[in-house]
CSV table of C-alpha atoms in Angstrom, one decimal:
chain,number,residue,atom,x,y,z
A,10,MET,CA,-4.4,7.4,19.1
A,11,ARG,CA,-5.7,4.1,20.5
A,12,LYS,CA,-8.7,3.8,18.1
A,13,ALA,CA,-6.2,4.4,15.1
A,14,TRP,CA,-4.2,1.5,16.4
A,15,ILE,CA,-7.1,-0.8,16.9
A,16,LEU,CA,-8.4,-0.1,13.6
A,17,PHE,CA,-5.2,-0.8,11.9
A,18,LEU,CA,-4.8,-4.0,13.9
A,19,VAL,CA,-8.4,-5.2,12.7
A,20,LEU,CA,-7.6,-4.3,8.9
A,21,ALA,CA,-4.3,-6.0,9.4
A,22,LEU,CA,-5.8,-9.4,10.8
A,23,GLY,CA,-8.4,-9.2,8.4
A,24,SER,CA,-6.2,-9.1,5.5
A,25,ALA,CA,-3.8,-11.7,7.1
A,26,VAL,CA,-6.7,-14.2,7.0
A,27,GLN,CA,-6.9,-13.9,3.1
A,28,ALA,CA,-5.7,-16.6,0.9
A,29,GLN,CA,-2.5,-15.8,-1.1
A,30,ARG,CA,-1.8,-12.6,0.7
A,31,ALA,CA,1.3,-10.7,0.2
A,32,VAL,CA,3.7,-9.1,2.8
A,33,SER,CA,5.2,-5.8,1.5
A,34,LEU,CA,8.7,-4.1,2.3
A,35,ARG,CA,8.3,-0.4,1.6
A,36,LEU,CA,10.9,2.4,1.2
A,37,SER,CA,9.7,6.1,1.0
A,38,LEU,CA,11.4,9.1,-0.5
A,39,PRO,CA,12.0,12.3,-0.3
A,40,LEU,CA,10.4,11.9,3.2
A,41,ALA,CA,12.7,9.1,4.5
A,42,GLY,CA,10.8,6.4,5.6
A,43,PHE,CA,10.1,2.5,5.6
A,44,GLY,CA,7.2,0.4,6.4
A,45,LEU,CA,5.5,-2.9,6.3
A,46,GLY,CA,2.3,-3.8,4.5
A,47,LEU,CA,-0.1,-6.7,3.7
A,48,GLU,CA,-2.1,-7.1,0.4
A,49,ALA,CA,-4.8,-9.4,-0.1
A,50,PRO,CA,-6.5,-10.1,-3.6
A,51,LEU,CA,-10.2,-9.5,-3.5
A,52,GLU,CA,-11.3,-10.5,-7.0
A,53,ARG,CA,-9.2,-11.0,-10.6
A,54,ASN,CA,-8.1,-7.4,-10.7
A,55,THR,CA,-8.7,-5.8,-7.2
A,56,ALA,CA,-6.7,-6.0,-4.1
A,57,PHE,CA,-6.8,-4.5,-0.5
A,58,ARG,CA,-3.8,-3.2,1.1
A,59,VAL,CA,-2.9,-2.0,4.7
A,60,TYR,CA,0.5,-0.6,5.5
A,61,GLY,CA,2.3,1.1,8.3
A,62,ASP,CA,5.0,3.5,7.3
A,63,LEU,CA,7.4,5.2,10.0
A,64,PHE,CA,9.1,8.5,9.2
A,65,PRO,CA,12.0,9.0,11.8
A,66,GLY,CA,13.0,12.4,10.4
A,67,GLY,CA,9.6,13.4,11.4
A,68,PRO,CA,8.9,11.6,13.5
A,69,SER,CA,5.7,10.2,12.4
A,70,VAL,CA,3.9,7.1,11.6
A,71,LEU,CA,1.2,6.7,8.6
A,72,LEU,CA,-1.3,3.8,9.1
A,73,ALA,CA,-3.6,3.4,5.9
A,74,GLY,CA,-5.8,0.9,3.9
A,75,ASP,CA,-6.1,1.2,0.1
A,76,PHE,CA,-8.6,-0.6,-2.2
A,77,LEU,CA,-6.4,-1.2,-5.5
A,78,PHE,CA,-7.3,-1.9,-9.1
A,79,LYS,CA,-4.4,-4.0,-10.2
A,80,PRO,CA,-4.5,-5.9,-13.6
A,81,ASP,CA,-2.1,-8.0,-15.1
A,82,LEU,CA,-1.1,-6.8,-18.5
A,83,GLY,CA,-0.6,-10.2,-19.6
A,84,GLN,CA,-4.5,-10.6,-20.0
A,85,VAL,CA,-3.9,-8.4,-22.9
A,86,ASP,CA,-0.8,-9.5,-24.4
A,87,ARG,CA,1.2,-12.4,-23.3
A,88,ASP,CA,4.6,-10.7,-23.7
A,89,LEU,CA,3.5,-8.2,-20.7
A,90,ARG,CA,2.7,-11.0,-18.4
A,91,GLY,CA,3.9,-10.0,-15.0
A,92,ILE,CA,3.5,-6.2,-15.3
A,93,ARG,CA,0.8,-5.1,-13.1
A,94,PRO,CA,-0.1,-1.3,-12.9
A,95,TYR,CA,-2.4,-0.2,-10.2
A,96,PHE,CA,-4.4,2.6,-9.0
A,97,GLY,CA,-6.5,3.2,-6.1
A,98,GLY,CA,-7.0,4.8,-2.6
A,99,GLY,CA,-8.4,4.8,0.8
A,100,LEU,CA,-8.3,6.1,4.2
A,101,GLY,CA,-5.2,6.6,6.6
A,102,VAL,CA,-4.1,8.4,9.8
A,103,ARG,CA,-0.7,10.2,10.4
A,104,VAL,CA,0.2,10.1,13.9
A,105,PRO,CA,3.3,12.7,14.7
A,106,SER,CA,4.8,12.3,17.8
A,107,GLY,CA,3.6,14.7,20.4
A,108,GLY,CA,0.8,16.0,18.1
A,109,SER,CA,-2.9,14.9,17.4
A,110,PRO,CA,-3.5,12.3,14.6
A,111,ASP,CA,-4.5,13.5,11.2
A,112,LEU,CA,-7.1,11.4,9.4
A,113,GLY,CA,-6.9,11.9,5.5
A,114,LEU,CA,-7.4,10.4,2.1
A,115,GLY,CA,-4.8,8.5,0.5
A,116,LEU,CA,-4.1,8.0,-3.1
A,117,ALA,CA,-1.7,5.6,-5.0
A,118,LEU,CA,-0.7,5.1,-8.4
A,119,GLY,CA,2.1,2.6,-9.3
A,120,VAL,CA,3.3,-0.4,-11.3
A,121,GLU,CA,4.6,-3.8,-10.0
A,122,PHE,CA,6.9,-6.2,-11.9
A,123,LEU,CA,6.7,-9.8,-10.9
A,124,LEU,CA,10.0,-11.3,-10.9
A,125,GLU,CA,8.4,-14.8,-10.6
A,126,PRO,CA,4.7,-15.8,-9.2
A,127,ARG,CA,5.3,-15.3,-5.8
A,128,THR,CA,7.9,-12.2,-5.7
A,129,GLY,CA,7.5,-8.7,-7.2
A,130,VAL,CA,9.0,-5.3,-7.0
A,131,PHE,CA,7.0,-2.0,-7.1
A,132,LEU,CA,7.4,1.5,-7.8
A,133,GLU,CA,4.5,3.8,-6.6
A,134,GLY,CA,3.7,7.6,-6.2
A,135,ALA,CA,1.6,8.0,-3.1
A,136,TYR,CA,-0.2,11.0,-2.0
A,137,PHE,CA,-1.7,11.5,1.5
A,138,TYR,CA,-4.3,14.6,2.1
A,139,PRO,CA,-5.1,15.1,5.7
A,140,PHE,CA,-8.6,16.3,6.2
A,141,GLY,CA,-7.2,19.1,8.9
A,142,GLY,CA,-4.9,20.7,6.2
A,143,GLY,CA,-1.7,20.0,4.6
A,144,GLN,CA,-0.4,17.2,2.3
A,145,GLY,CA,2.3,15.0,1.6
A,146,SER,CA,3.5,13.2,-1.5
A,147,ARG,CA,6.2,10.6,-1.8
A,148,LEU,CA,7.8,7.9,-4.1
A,149,VAL,CA,7.5,4.5,-2.5
A,150,LEU,CA,10.0,1.6,-3.6
A,151,GLY,CA,9.1,-1.8,-2.4
A,152,ALA,CA,8.9,-5.8,-2.7
A,153,ASN,CA,5.9,-7.9,-2.5
A,154,LEU,CA,6.5,-11.3,-1.1
A,155,ARG,CA,3.6,-13.7,-1.5
């Protein structure tokens, strides 16, 4: 479990030093949970995101990092400026209370709507597949603050 926390902290600090990072506030359904994340742009249409979600009903914690392809549709049509569909995935670890951590693959598919250049809201379908078996999908609502 210590290794997972250390990995999460290293990824979070690495993303935090990137210019123009975004802080995400996240709410998950139907597995009721909430979380925080950091997102850093890599190139024009790509980003790296690390996040941690807490599920008090479980209770458990999900720590993950995703590589996202996130284009702005304004590149195609100026009327669609500020709409950013995205998909991607990465690795994560789910840490249940009193149990052993489960390393797994995370996938994300969503859309972000920019309210202004520094603020956006997003709706995401997220899936976590632990290598040890089981699965978990959820809907994530959130806001990115740049």
